[in-house]
mmCIF file of C-alpha atoms in Angstrom:
data_model
loop_
_atom_site.group_PDB
_atom_site.id
_atom_site.type_symbol
_atom_site.label_atom_id
_atom_site.label_comp_id
_atom_site.label_asym_id
_atom_site.label_seq_id
_atom_site.Cartn_x
_atom_site.Cartn_y
_atom_site.Cartn_z
ATOM 1 C CA MET A 1 61.082 7.599 -46.465
ATOM 2 C CA THR A 2 63.556 10.767 -46.127
ATOM 3 C CA ALA A 3 66.042 10.811 -43.510
ATOM 4 C CA SER A 4 65.274 12.403 -40.532
ATOM 5 C CA THR A 5 67.790 15.317 -40.437
ATOM 6 C CA LEU A 6 70.015 16.616 -37.287
ATOM 7 C CA SER A 7 67.719 19.871 -36.898
ATOM 8 C CA GLU A 8 64.756 17.488 -36.665
ATOM 9 C CA VAL A 9 66.080 15.672 -34.062
ATOM 10 C CA ALA A 10 67.372 18.882 -32.277
ATOM 11 C CA LYS A 11 64.046 20.407 -32.430
ATOM 12 C CA LEU A 12 61.996 17.856 -31.144
ATOM 13 C CA ALA A 13 64.718 17.295 -28.227
ATOM 14 C CA GLY A 14 64.479 20.955 -27.824
ATOM 15 C CA VAL A 15 68.148 21.792 -28.012
ATOM 16 C CA SER A 16 70.174 23.435 -30.776
ATOM 17 C CA PRO A 17 71.953 21.894 -33.865
ATOM 18 C CA ALA A 18 75.350 22.242 -32.143
ATOM 19 C CA THR A 19 74.296 20.474 -28.725
ATOM 20 C CA ALA A 20 72.725 17.607 -30.535
ATOM 21 C CA SER A 21 75.462 16.924 -32.862
ATOM 22 C CA ARG A 22 77.665 16.901 -29.749
ATOM 23 C CA VAL A 23 75.165 13.933 -28.177
ATOM 24 C CA LEU A 24 75.234 12.155 -31.665
ATOM 25 C CA ASN A 25 78.403 12.117 -32.974
ATOM 26 C CA GLY A 26 80.586 11.484 -30.000
ATOM 27 C CA SER A 27 82.580 15.268 -28.991
ATOM 28 C CA ALA A 28 84.477 14.904 -26.393
ATOM 29 C CA ARG A 29 82.140 17.943 -24.904
ATOM 30 C CA THR A 30 79.473 16.154 -23.505
ATOM 31 C CA PRO A 31 76.092 17.819 -22.379
ATOM 32 C CA ALA A 32 74.345 17.175 -19.557
ATOM 33 C CA PRO A 33 73.219 13.653 -18.530
ATOM 34 C CA GLU A 34 69.440 14.699 -18.986
ATOM 35 C CA ILE A 35 69.756 16.663 -21.616
ATOM 36 C CA ALA A 36 72.081 14.115 -23.801
ATOM 37 C CA GLU A 37 68.724 10.939 -22.870
ATOM 38 C CA ARG A 38 66.677 13.663 -24.583
ATOM 39 C CA VAL A 39 68.839 14.067 -27.556
ATOM 40 C CA ARG A 40 68.630 10.183 -27.474
ATOM 41 C CA GLN A 41 65.138 9.421 -27.000
ATOM 42 C CA ALA A 42 64.202 12.044 -29.901
ATOM 43 C CA ALA A 43 66.888 10.316 -32.344
ATOM 44 C CA ASP A 44 65.303 7.529 -32.098
ATOM 45 C CA ALA A 45 61.504 8.721 -32.141
ATOM 46 C CA LEU A 46 62.580 9.514 -35.584
ATOM 47 C CA GLY A 47 64.600 6.841 -36.852
ATOM 48 C CA TYR A 48 67.974 9.032 -37.192
ATOM 49 C CA ILE A 49 70.765 7.617 -38.483
ATOM 50 C CA ALA A 50 74.513 9.320 -37.544
ATOM 51 C CA ASN A 51 76.841 10.885 -40.262
ATOM 52 C CA ALA A 52 79.962 8.522 -39.605
ATOM 53 C CA GLN A 53 81.579 11.647 -41.606
ATOM 54 C CA ALA A 54 80.740 14.146 -39.057
ATOM 55 C CA GLN A 55 81.460 11.149 -36.330
ATOM 56 C CA GLY A 56 84.882 11.161 -37.671
ATOM 57 C CA LEU A 57 85.292 15.211 -37.716
ATOM 58 C CA ALA A 58 84.073 15.218 -34.487
ATOM 59 C CA LYS A 59 86.131 12.627 -32.824
ATOM 60 C CA ALA A 60 89.119 13.753 -34.802
ATOM 61 C CA ARG A 61 89.186 10.021 -36.223
ATOM 62 C CA SER A 62 87.166 8.163 -38.408
ATOM 63 C CA GLY A 63 86.876 4.494 -37.314
ATOM 64 C CA LEU A 64 88.757 3.497 -40.572
ATOM 65 C CA ILE A 65 92.328 1.485 -41.698
ATOM 66 C CA GLY A 66 92.957 1.438 -45.188
ATOM 67 C CA LEU A 67 94.469 -1.996 -46.314
ATOM 68 C CA ILE A 68 96.552 -2.280 -49.285
ATOM 69 C CA VAL A 69 97.645 -5.855 -50.972
ATOM 70 C CA HIS A 70 98.131 -7.145 -54.374
ATOM 71 C CA ASP A 71 95.610 -9.646 -54.255
ATOM 72 C CA ILE A 72 93.037 -10.912 -51.774
ATOM 73 C CA ALA A 73 91.924 -13.907 -53.931
ATOM 74 C CA ASP A 74 96.338 -15.119 -53.241
ATOM 75 C CA PRO A 75 95.908 -17.329 -49.495
ATOM 76 C CA TYR A 76 99.364 -15.387 -49.039
ATOM 77 C CA PHE A 77 97.433 -11.836 -48.816
ATOM 78 C CA SER A 78 93.687 -12.888 -47.290
ATOM 79 C CA ALA A 79 95.792 -14.381 -44.297
ATOM 80 C CA ILE A 80 97.282 -10.776 -43.719
ATOM 81 C CA ALA A 81 93.469 -9.562 -43.784
ATOM 82 C CA ARG A 82 92.231 -11.861 -41.196
ATOM 83 C CA GLY A 83 94.811 -10.490 -39.175
ATOM 84 C CA VAL A 84 93.992 -6.547 -39.869
ATOM 85 C CA GLN A 85 90.396 -7.727 -38.972
ATOM 86 C CA ALA A 86 90.912 -9.119 -35.940
ATOM 87 C CA ALA A 87 93.350 -6.037 -34.499
ATOM 88 C CA ALA A 88 90.305 -3.717 -36.434
ATOM 89 C CA ARG A 89 87.793 -5.860 -34.661
ATOM 90 C CA GLU A 90 89.490 -5.430 -31.132
ATOM 91 C CA GLN A 91 89.447 -1.120 -32.058
ATOM 92 C CA HIS A 92 86.098 -1.380 -33.048
ATOM 93 C CA LYS A 93 87.226 -0.296 -36.499
ATOM 94 C CA MET A 94 86.633 -1.053 -39.838
ATOM 95 C CA VAL A 95 88.520 -1.563 -42.715
ATOM 96 C CA LEU A 96 88.802 -0.063 -46.534
ATOM 97 C CA LEU A 97 90.275 -2.867 -48.554
ATOM 98 C CA ALA A 98 92.171 -1.757 -52.249
ATOM 99 C CA THR A 99 94.209 -4.601 -54.157
ATOM 100 C CA THR A 100 96.956 -3.012 -56.214
ATOM 101 C CA GLU A 101 98.860 -5.940 -58.317
ATOM 102 C CA GLY A 102 102.012 -4.813 -56.733
ATOM 103 C CA THR A 103 102.137 -1.729 -59.028
ATOM 104 C CA PRO A 104 103.254 1.627 -57.000
ATOM 105 C CA THR A 105 101.395 4.217 -59.219
ATOM 106 C CA ASP A 106 97.912 2.224 -57.711
ATOM 107 C CA GLU A 107 99.379 2.187 -54.181
ATOM 108 C CA ARG A 108 99.703 5.569 -54.430
ATOM 109 C CA ALA A 109 96.159 6.060 -55.639
ATOM 110 C CA ALA A 110 94.982 3.608 -52.764
ATOM 111 C CA VAL A 111 96.884 5.745 -50.635
ATOM 112 C CA ALA A 112 95.476 9.026 -51.713
ATOM 113 C CA ALA A 113 91.794 7.487 -51.510
ATOM 114 C CA PHE A 114 92.404 6.285 -48.106
ATOM 115 C CA ALA A 115 93.768 9.776 -46.728
ATOM 116 C CA ALA A 116 91.461 11.997 -48.503
ATOM 117 C CA ARG A 117 88.410 9.659 -46.178
ATOM 118 C CA ARG A 118 90.088 10.438 -43.205
ATOM 119 C CA ALA A 119 91.729 6.568 -42.702
ATOM 120 C CA ASP A 120 93.009 6.878 -39.072
ATOM 121 C CA SER A 121 95.635 4.520 -40.848
ATOM 122 C CA ILE A 122 97.084 2.616 -43.683
ATOM 123 C CA VAL A 123 98.028 -0.957 -43.562
ATOM 124 C CA ILE A 124 100.507 -2.068 -46.655
ATOM 125 C CA ALA A 125 101.222 -5.890 -47.768
ATOM 126 C CA GLY A 126 103.063 -6.969 -50.741
ATOM 127 C CA SER A 127 106.827 -7.081 -51.632
ATOM 128 C CA ARG A 128 109.108 -3.914 -52.806
ATOM 129 C CA SER A 129 109.875 -3.088 -55.995
ATOM 130 C CA THR A 130 113.438 -2.014 -57.037
ATOM 131 C CA GLN A 131 113.283 -1.917 -60.476
ATOM 132 C CA PRO A 132 113.997 0.796 -62.139
ATOM 133 C CA GLY A 133 110.710 1.030 -64.358
ATOM 134 C CA ASP A 134 109.351 1.736 -60.914
ATOM 135 C CA LYS A 135 111.481 4.284 -59.916
ATOM 136 C CA GLY A 136 109.503 7.475 -60.365
ATOM 137 C CA SER A 137 106.378 5.723 -58.760
ATOM 138 C CA ASN A 138 108.308 4.496 -55.770
ATOM 139 C CA ALA A 139 108.998 8.128 -55.452
ATOM 140 C CA GLU A 140 105.399 9.594 -55.264
ATOM 141 C CA LEU A 141 104.072 6.386 -53.404
ATOM 142 C CA ALA A 142 107.223 7.553 -50.707
ATOM 143 C CA ALA A 143 105.741 11.190 -51.261
ATOM 144 C CA GLU A 144 101.736 10.437 -51.078
ATOM 145 C CA LEU A 145 102.948 8.579 -47.553
ATOM 146 C CA ASP A 146 105.166 11.176 -45.878
ATOM 147 C CA ARG A 147 102.105 13.625 -46.646
ATOM 148 C CA TYR A 148 100.147 11.100 -44.617
ATOM 149 C CA CYS A 149 102.247 11.078 -41.924
ATOM 150 C CA ARG A 150 102.673 14.503 -41.471
ATOM 151 C CA ASN A 151 99.147 15.228 -41.311
ATOM 152 C CA GLY A 152 98.920 12.734 -38.706
ATOM 153 C CA GLY A 153 98.322 9.249 -40.277
ATOM 154 C CA LYS A 154 100.190 5.938 -39.150
ATOM 155 C CA VAL A 155 101.515 3.423 -41.415
ATOM 156 C CA GLY A 156 102.011 0.013 -41.099
ATOM 157 C CA VAL A 157 103.865 -2.142 -43.746
ATOM 158 C CA VAL A 158 105.070 -5.395 -44.298
ATOM 159 C CA GLY A 159 108.239 -6.481 -45.158
ATOM 160 C CA HIS A 160 110.413 -4.086 -46.237
ATOM 161 C CA GLY A 161 110.037 -0.142 -45.583
ATOM 162 C CA ILE A 162 108.275 2.226 -48.285
ATOM 163 C CA ILE A 163 111.873 3.014 -50.540
ATOM 164 C CA GLY A 164 112.553 6.784 -50.369
ATOM 165 C CA ALA A 165 110.474 7.552 -47.565
ATOM 166 C CA SER A 166 111.739 10.519 -46.019
ATOM 167 C CA GLN A 167 110.940 10.426 -42.658
ATOM 168 C CA THR A 168 110.056 7.440 -39.568
ATOM 169 C CA ASP A 169 107.963 9.002 -38.042
ATOM 170 C CA GLY A 170 104.605 7.368 -38.352
ATOM 171 C CA TYR A 171 105.844 4.579 -39.612
ATOM 172 C CA HIS A 172 105.918 0.678 -38.497
ATOM 173 C CA VAL A 173 107.132 -2.067 -40.174
ATOM 174 C CA VAL A 174 107.094 -5.724 -39.356
ATOM 175 C CA SER A 175 109.720 -6.932 -40.785
ATOM 176 C CA VAL A 176 110.044 -10.734 -41.824
ATOM 177 C CA PRO A 177 113.516 -13.031 -42.039
ATOM 178 C CA ASN A 178 113.767 -14.352 -45.263
ATOM 179 C CA GLU A 179 116.519 -14.445 -46.608
ATOM 180 C CA GLU A 180 117.454 -16.591 -42.893
ATOM 181 C CA LEU A 181 114.719 -18.805 -43.446
ATOM 182 C CA ALA A 182 115.350 -19.560 -46.909
ATOM 183 C CA ALA A 183 118.949 -20.375 -45.903
ATOM 184 C CA GLU A 184 117.592 -22.765 -43.440
ATOM 185 C CA LEU A 185 115.716 -24.338 -45.611
ATOM 186 C CA ALA A 186 117.938 -24.641 -48.334
ATOM 187 C CA ALA A 187 120.640 -26.788 -45.522
ATOM 188 C CA LYS A 188 117.973 -29.065 -44.619
ATOM 189 C CA LEU A 189 117.440 -29.697 -48.432
ATOM 190 C CA ALA A 190 120.709 -30.220 -49.233
ATOM 191 C CA ALA A 191 121.480 -32.380 -46.812
ATOM 192 C CA GLY A 192 118.719 -35.087 -47.799
ATOM 193 C CA ASN A 193 118.993 -34.352 -51.863
ATOM 194 C CA HIS A 194 122.378 -35.218 -53.919
ATOM 195 C CA GLY A 195 120.508 -34.533 -56.708
ATOM 196 C CA GLY A 196 121.007 -30.316 -58.094
ATOM 197 C CA PHE A 197 118.444 -27.435 -57.525
ATOM 198 C CA VAL A 198 116.607 -25.106 -59.348
ATOM 199 C CA ILE A 199 114.869 -21.860 -57.956
ATOM 200 C CA ILE A 200 111.502 -20.348 -59.473
ATOM 201 C CA GLY A 201 111.628 -16.775 -58.295
ATOM 202 C CA GLY A 202 109.908 -13.383 -58.919
ATOM 203 C CA PRO A 203 111.145 -10.580 -60.828
ATOM 204 C CA GLU A 204 115.030 -9.239 -59.399
ATOM 205 C CA GLY A 205 114.225 -6.410 -58.380
ATOM 206 C CA ARG A 206 110.922 -7.934 -56.118
ATOM 207 C CA LEU A 207 112.417 -7.405 -52.708
ATOM 208 C CA THR A 208 110.959 -10.607 -50.725
ATOM 209 C CA SER A 209 111.962 -13.079 -53.697
ATOM 210 C CA ASP A 210 115.532 -11.612 -53.801
ATOM 211 C CA ASP A 211 116.166 -12.223 -49.943
ATOM 212 C CA ARG A 212 114.707 -15.506 -50.343
ATOM 213 C CA ILE A 213 116.171 -16.542 -53.489
ATOM 214 C CA ARG A 214 119.402 -14.748 -51.876
ATOM 215 C CA GLY A 215 119.324 -17.278 -48.842
ATOM 216 C CA PHE A 216 118.413 -20.066 -50.736
ATOM 217 C CA GLN A 217 121.734 -19.821 -52.815
ATOM 218 C CA ARG A 218 123.796 -19.231 -49.532
ATOM 219 C CA GLY A 219 122.669 -22.072 -47.730
ATOM 220 C CA LEU A 220 123.209 -24.501 -50.326
ATOM 221 C CA ALA A 221 126.853 -22.624 -50.330
ATOM 222 C CA ASP A 222 127.182 -23.470 -46.682
ATOM 223 C CA ALA A 223 126.074 -27.105 -47.367
ATOM 224 C CA GLY A 224 129.138 -27.656 -50.033
ATOM 225 C CA ARG A 225 126.865 -27.427 -52.676
ATOM 226 C CA PRO A 226 126.232 -26.039 -56.234
ATOM 227 C CA LYS A 227 125.088 -22.677 -56.861
ATOM 228 C CA ALA A 228 121.600 -23.117 -58.047
ATOM 229 C CA GLU A 229 120.598 -22.122 -61.260
ATOM 230 C CA VAL A 230 117.399 -19.482 -60.761
ATOM 231 C CA ILE A 231 114.446 -18.949 -63.291
ATOM 232 C CA ARG A 232 112.666 -15.513 -63.187
ATOM 233 C CA SER A 233 108.574 -15.587 -63.433
ATOM 234 C CA ARG A 234 105.613 -13.975 -62.108
ATOM 235 C CA PHE A 235 105.495 -14.062 -58.520
ATOM 236 C CA ASP A 236 102.637 -15.241 -58.385
ATOM 237 C CA ARG A 237 101.045 -18.950 -59.498
ATOM 238 C CA GLU A 238 101.036 -17.798 -63.103
ATOM 239 C CA GLY A 239 104.542 -17.549 -63.092
ATOM 240 C CA GLY A 240 105.655 -20.895 -61.314
ATOM 241 C CA TYR A 241 102.990 -22.885 -63.783
ATOM 242 C CA GLU A 242 105.085 -20.708 -66.342
ATOM 243 C CA ALA A 243 108.555 -21.928 -65.072
ATOM 244 C CA GLY A 244 107.108 -25.948 -64.011
ATOM 245 C CA LEU A 245 106.719 -25.991 -67.990
ATOM 246 C CA GLN A 246 110.308 -24.961 -68.423
ATOM 247 C CA LEU A 247 111.783 -27.802 -65.731
ATOM 248 C CA ALA A 248 108.798 -30.221 -67.070
ATOM 249 C CA ALA A 249 110.910 -29.980 -70.826
ATOM 250 C CA ARG A 250 113.735 -30.691 -69.302
ATOM 251 C CA ILE A 251 113.078 -33.363 -66.500
ATOM 252 C CA LYS A 252 111.214 -35.343 -69.468
ATOM 253 C CA ALA A 253 114.371 -34.399 -71.762
ATOM 254 C CA GLY A 254 116.693 -36.227 -69.348
ATOM 255 C CA GLN A 255 114.637 -39.282 -68.878
ATOM 256 C CA THR A 256 114.136 -39.896 -72.333
ATOM 257 C CA ALA A 257 118.164 -39.962 -72.802
ATOM 258 C CA GLY A 258 118.255 -42.454 -70.549
ATOM 259 C CA ALA A 259 120.001 -40.120 -67.250
ATOM 260 C CA GLU A 260 119.284 -41.244 -64.494
ATOM 261 C CA ARG A 261 116.675 -37.947 -62.953
ATOM 262 C CA SER A 262 118.766 -35.080 -63.360
ATOM 263 C CA THR A 263 122.228 -35.363 -62.108
ATOM 264 C CA GLY A 264 123.664 -39.151 -63.004
ATOM 265 C CA SER A 265 122.975 -40.180 -59.546
ATOM 266 C CA ALA A 266 121.213 -43.146 -58.437
ATOM 267 C CA GLY A 267 117.812 -41.491 -57.046
ATOM 268 C CA ALA A 268 118.653 -38.325 -57.394
ATOM 269 C CA ARG A 269 116.241 -35.330 -58.166
ATOM 270 C CA LEU A 270 116.174 -31.970 -59.560
ATOM 271 C CA CYS A 271 114.808 -30.054 -56.247
ATOM 272 C CA ILE A 272 113.160 -27.461 -57.434
ATOM 273 C CA PHE A 273 112.767 -24.206 -54.744
ATOM 274 C CA ALA A 274 109.880 -21.631 -55.614
ATOM 275 C CA ALA A 275 109.958 -18.491 -53.903
ATOM 276 C CA ASN A 276 106.241 -18.936 -52.802
ATOM 277 C CA ASP A 277 103.844 -21.581 -52.238
ATOM 278 C CA VAL A 278 101.263 -20.248 -54.725
ATOM 279 C CA MET A 279 104.143 -20.551 -57.514
ATOM 280 C CA ALA A 280 105.278 -23.602 -55.993
ATOM 281 C CA ILE A 281 101.280 -25.109 -56.772
ATOM 282 C CA GLY A 282 101.635 -23.543 -59.812
ATOM 283 C CA ALA A 283 104.787 -25.224 -60.511
ATOM 284 C CA VAL A 284 103.506 -28.522 -59.268
ATOM 285 C CA ALA A 285 100.742 -28.032 -61.986
ATOM 286 C CA ALA A 286 102.698 -27.643 -64.879
ATOM 287 C CA LEU A 287 104.619 -30.421 -64.121
ATOM 288 C CA ARG A 288 101.083 -33.104 -63.825
ATOM 289 C CA SER A 289 99.763 -30.979 -66.697
ATOM 290 C CA GLN A 290 103.033 -33.317 -68.961
ATOM 291 C CA GLY A 291 102.704 -36.677 -66.853
ATOM 292 C CA LEU A 292 104.897 -35.801 -63.805
ATOM 293 C CA ARG A 293 104.832 -36.530 -60.802
ATOM 294 C CA ILE A 294 106.322 -35.153 -57.441
ATOM 295 C CA PRO A 295 107.989 -36.455 -55.963
ATOM 296 C CA ARG A 296 108.407 -39.430 -58.298
ATOM 297 C CA ASP A 297 109.757 -37.392 -60.963
ATOM 298 C CA ALA A 298 111.601 -34.152 -58.932
ATOM 299 C CA LEU A 299 111.337 -32.419 -55.395
ATOM 300 C CA ILE A 300 109.973 -29.032 -54.914
ATOM 301 C CA ALA A 301 109.193 -26.355 -52.012
ATOM 302 C CA GLY A 302 107.304 -23.550 -51.629
ATOM 303 C CA PHE A 303 107.238 -20.318 -48.754
ATOM 304 C CA ASP A 304 105.088 -19.081 -46.509
ATOM 305 C CA ASP A 305 102.358 -22.149 -45.710
ATOM 306 C CA ILE A 306 99.529 -20.343 -46.898
ATOM 307 C CA GLU A 307 96.189 -22.008 -45.704
ATOM 308 C CA THR A 308 95.278 -23.748 -48.891
ATOM 309 C CA LEU A 309 98.324 -26.224 -48.466
ATOM 310 C CA ARG A 310 95.824 -28.310 -45.996
ATOM 311 C CA ASP A 311 94.206 -29.853 -49.381
ATOM 312 C CA PHE A 312 97.305 -29.918 -51.519
ATOM 313 C CA ARG A 313 99.155 -32.953 -52.511
ATOM 314 C CA PRO A 314 101.438 -34.019 -51.808
ATOM 315 C CA ALA A 315 101.919 -32.075 -48.806
ATOM 316 C CA LEU A 316 104.415 -29.411 -49.552
ATOM 317 C CA THR A 317 107.091 -28.520 -47.673
ATOM 318 C CA THR A 318 107.698 -25.242 -46.770
ATOM 319 C CA VAL A 319 109.242 -22.325 -44.909
ATOM 320 C CA SER A 320 105.376 -21.217 -41.968
ATOM 321 C CA LEU A 321 104.494 -17.363 -41.282
ATOM 322 C CA PRO A 322 102.181 -16.185 -38.559
ATOM 323 C CA LEU A 323 100.791 -14.822 -41.298
ATOM 324 C CA GLU A 324 97.512 -13.775 -39.540
ATOM 325 C CA GLU A 325 100.020 -12.618 -36.848
ATOM 326 C CA ILE A 326 101.803 -10.318 -39.164
ATOM 327 C CA GLY A 327 98.805 -8.487 -40.123
ATOM 328 C CA LYS A 328 97.768 -7.899 -36.510
ATOM 329 C CA LEU A 329 100.899 -6.692 -36.237
ATOM 330 C CA ALA A 330 101.145 -4.074 -38.831
ATOM 331 C CA THR A 331 97.195 -2.851 -37.978
ATOM 332 C CA LEU A 332 98.126 -2.518 -33.995
ATOM 333 C CA GLY A 333 101.892 -1.314 -34.501
ATOM 334 C CA SER A 334 100.219 1.764 -36.574
ATOM 335 C CA SER A 335 97.110 2.169 -34.006
ATOM 336 C CA ASN A 336 96.171 5.812 -33.188
ATOM 337 C CA GLU A 337 94.519 4.089 -30.160
ATOM 338 C CA ARG A 338 97.518 4.300 -27.901
ATOM 339 C CA GLU A 339 97.998 5.403 -23.811
ATOM 340 C CA ALA A 340 98.882 8.538 -23.198
ATOM 341 C CA GLY A 341 102.663 9.398 -23.564
ATOM 342 C CA GLU A 342 102.518 5.711 -25.302
ATOM 343 C CA GLU A 343 105.009 5.783 -28.365
ATOM 344 C CA LEU A 344 104.162 4.693 -31.505
ATOM 345 C CA SER A 345 106.853 1.773 -32.177
ATOM 346 C CA THR A 346 109.099 1.949 -35.728
ATOM 347 C CA HIS A 347 109.465 -1.848 -36.068
ATOM 348 C CA SER A 348 108.473 -5.925 -34.544
ATOM 349 C CA ALA A 349 109.333 -8.656 -36.068
ATOM 350 C CA VAL A 350 108.575 -12.262 -36.582
ATOM 351 C CA THR A 351 110.251 -15.450 -37.433
ATOM 352 C CA GLY A 352 108.947 -18.588 -38.867
ATOM 353 C CA ALA A 353 109.878 -22.575 -38.900
ATOM 354 C CA VAL A 354 110.878 -25.098 -41.613
ATOM 355 C CA VAL A 355 108.571 -27.306 -42.524
ATOM 356 C CA LEU A 356 109.340 -30.465 -43.873
ATOM 357 C CA ARG A 357 106.479 -32.565 -45.995
ATOM 358 C CA ARG A 358 105.778 -35.674 -48.691
ATOM 359 C CA SER A 359 106.810 -32.851 -51.226
ATOM 360 C CA THR A 360 110.774 -33.171 -50.940
ATOM 361 C CA GLU A 361 110.841 -36.849 -49.327
ATOM 362 C CA THR A 362 113.956 -38.818 -50.611
ATOM 363 C CA SER A 363 113.050 -42.193 -50.073
ATOM 364 C CA PRO A 364 112.446 -45.241 -52.732
ATOM 365 C CA SER A 365 109.184 -45.178 -51.992
ATOM 366 C CA ALA A 366 108.526 -41.650 -53.136
#
């Protein structure tokens, strides 16, 4: 069946196509009520479906929000996405999704695609990178976003601001005290554990991971404990698994040599801090594959408190973040839907809480 056209609706209603468009596409110039009703009845009779792009042009809004994440399969990003969707629903908008695996080049391409579709705002979730290889693509991403903002777009960023952005107008950053929370976690673990510490982190230059590593090291230093060794890997489950295999070999070698766990102290076990929960899950899986158990043979903690942990055993010590709230704040903070005279805020902040669970218990029964 051929779709009805706006001209056919206008002809049936006895009005001009421009008048029909103003009624059906939501223009601020509204015809008289009786004319508007006649147009709507004609549209219903013909089964006319409004053109979303035409509506966007008429309203100077598309009703679209672009969301860029590293990996939607990662529970961290899916939780933030739920928050973005909830905020979009409040604004009667739809969310467009792009996954980029954290590469600034792919993020720039996603921004360009969203801008071409006249997205009202764009939310970017995922750690920024200062790795040398990303310098050029970071600059291109910043230029693309600056251009989008100069043309009236709004951008919400989770974590750190956009590297190299030349302006603040149009940007809203939701910051998370990753360093401070990691320091608090380290202090609590140091108070209850006499063994050594090792950190599994993402690649150097991944800002979220670097903040958490720096905070954890500071927390250990404040507790009078030696600096932890850092194993750098991918900032995902596979990276945690690979690092876990390295650690499993060390733990088993120590056990074979008759060492008292990892440090020579009775009952002391190696305590592993993974810079995010999915890395911790990967590390635990690697240890299990080598016949090791948490917390019998080693202790482990993560960061984020993703929903997956509800069914994970042993229950994982972590830092709980309000992930859905973060998504909502990034979306609402970058919204074009504001009252007259209300300015776009440039910053909001959330905090989290250390949650100690079974994976770091040091009691003899562990």
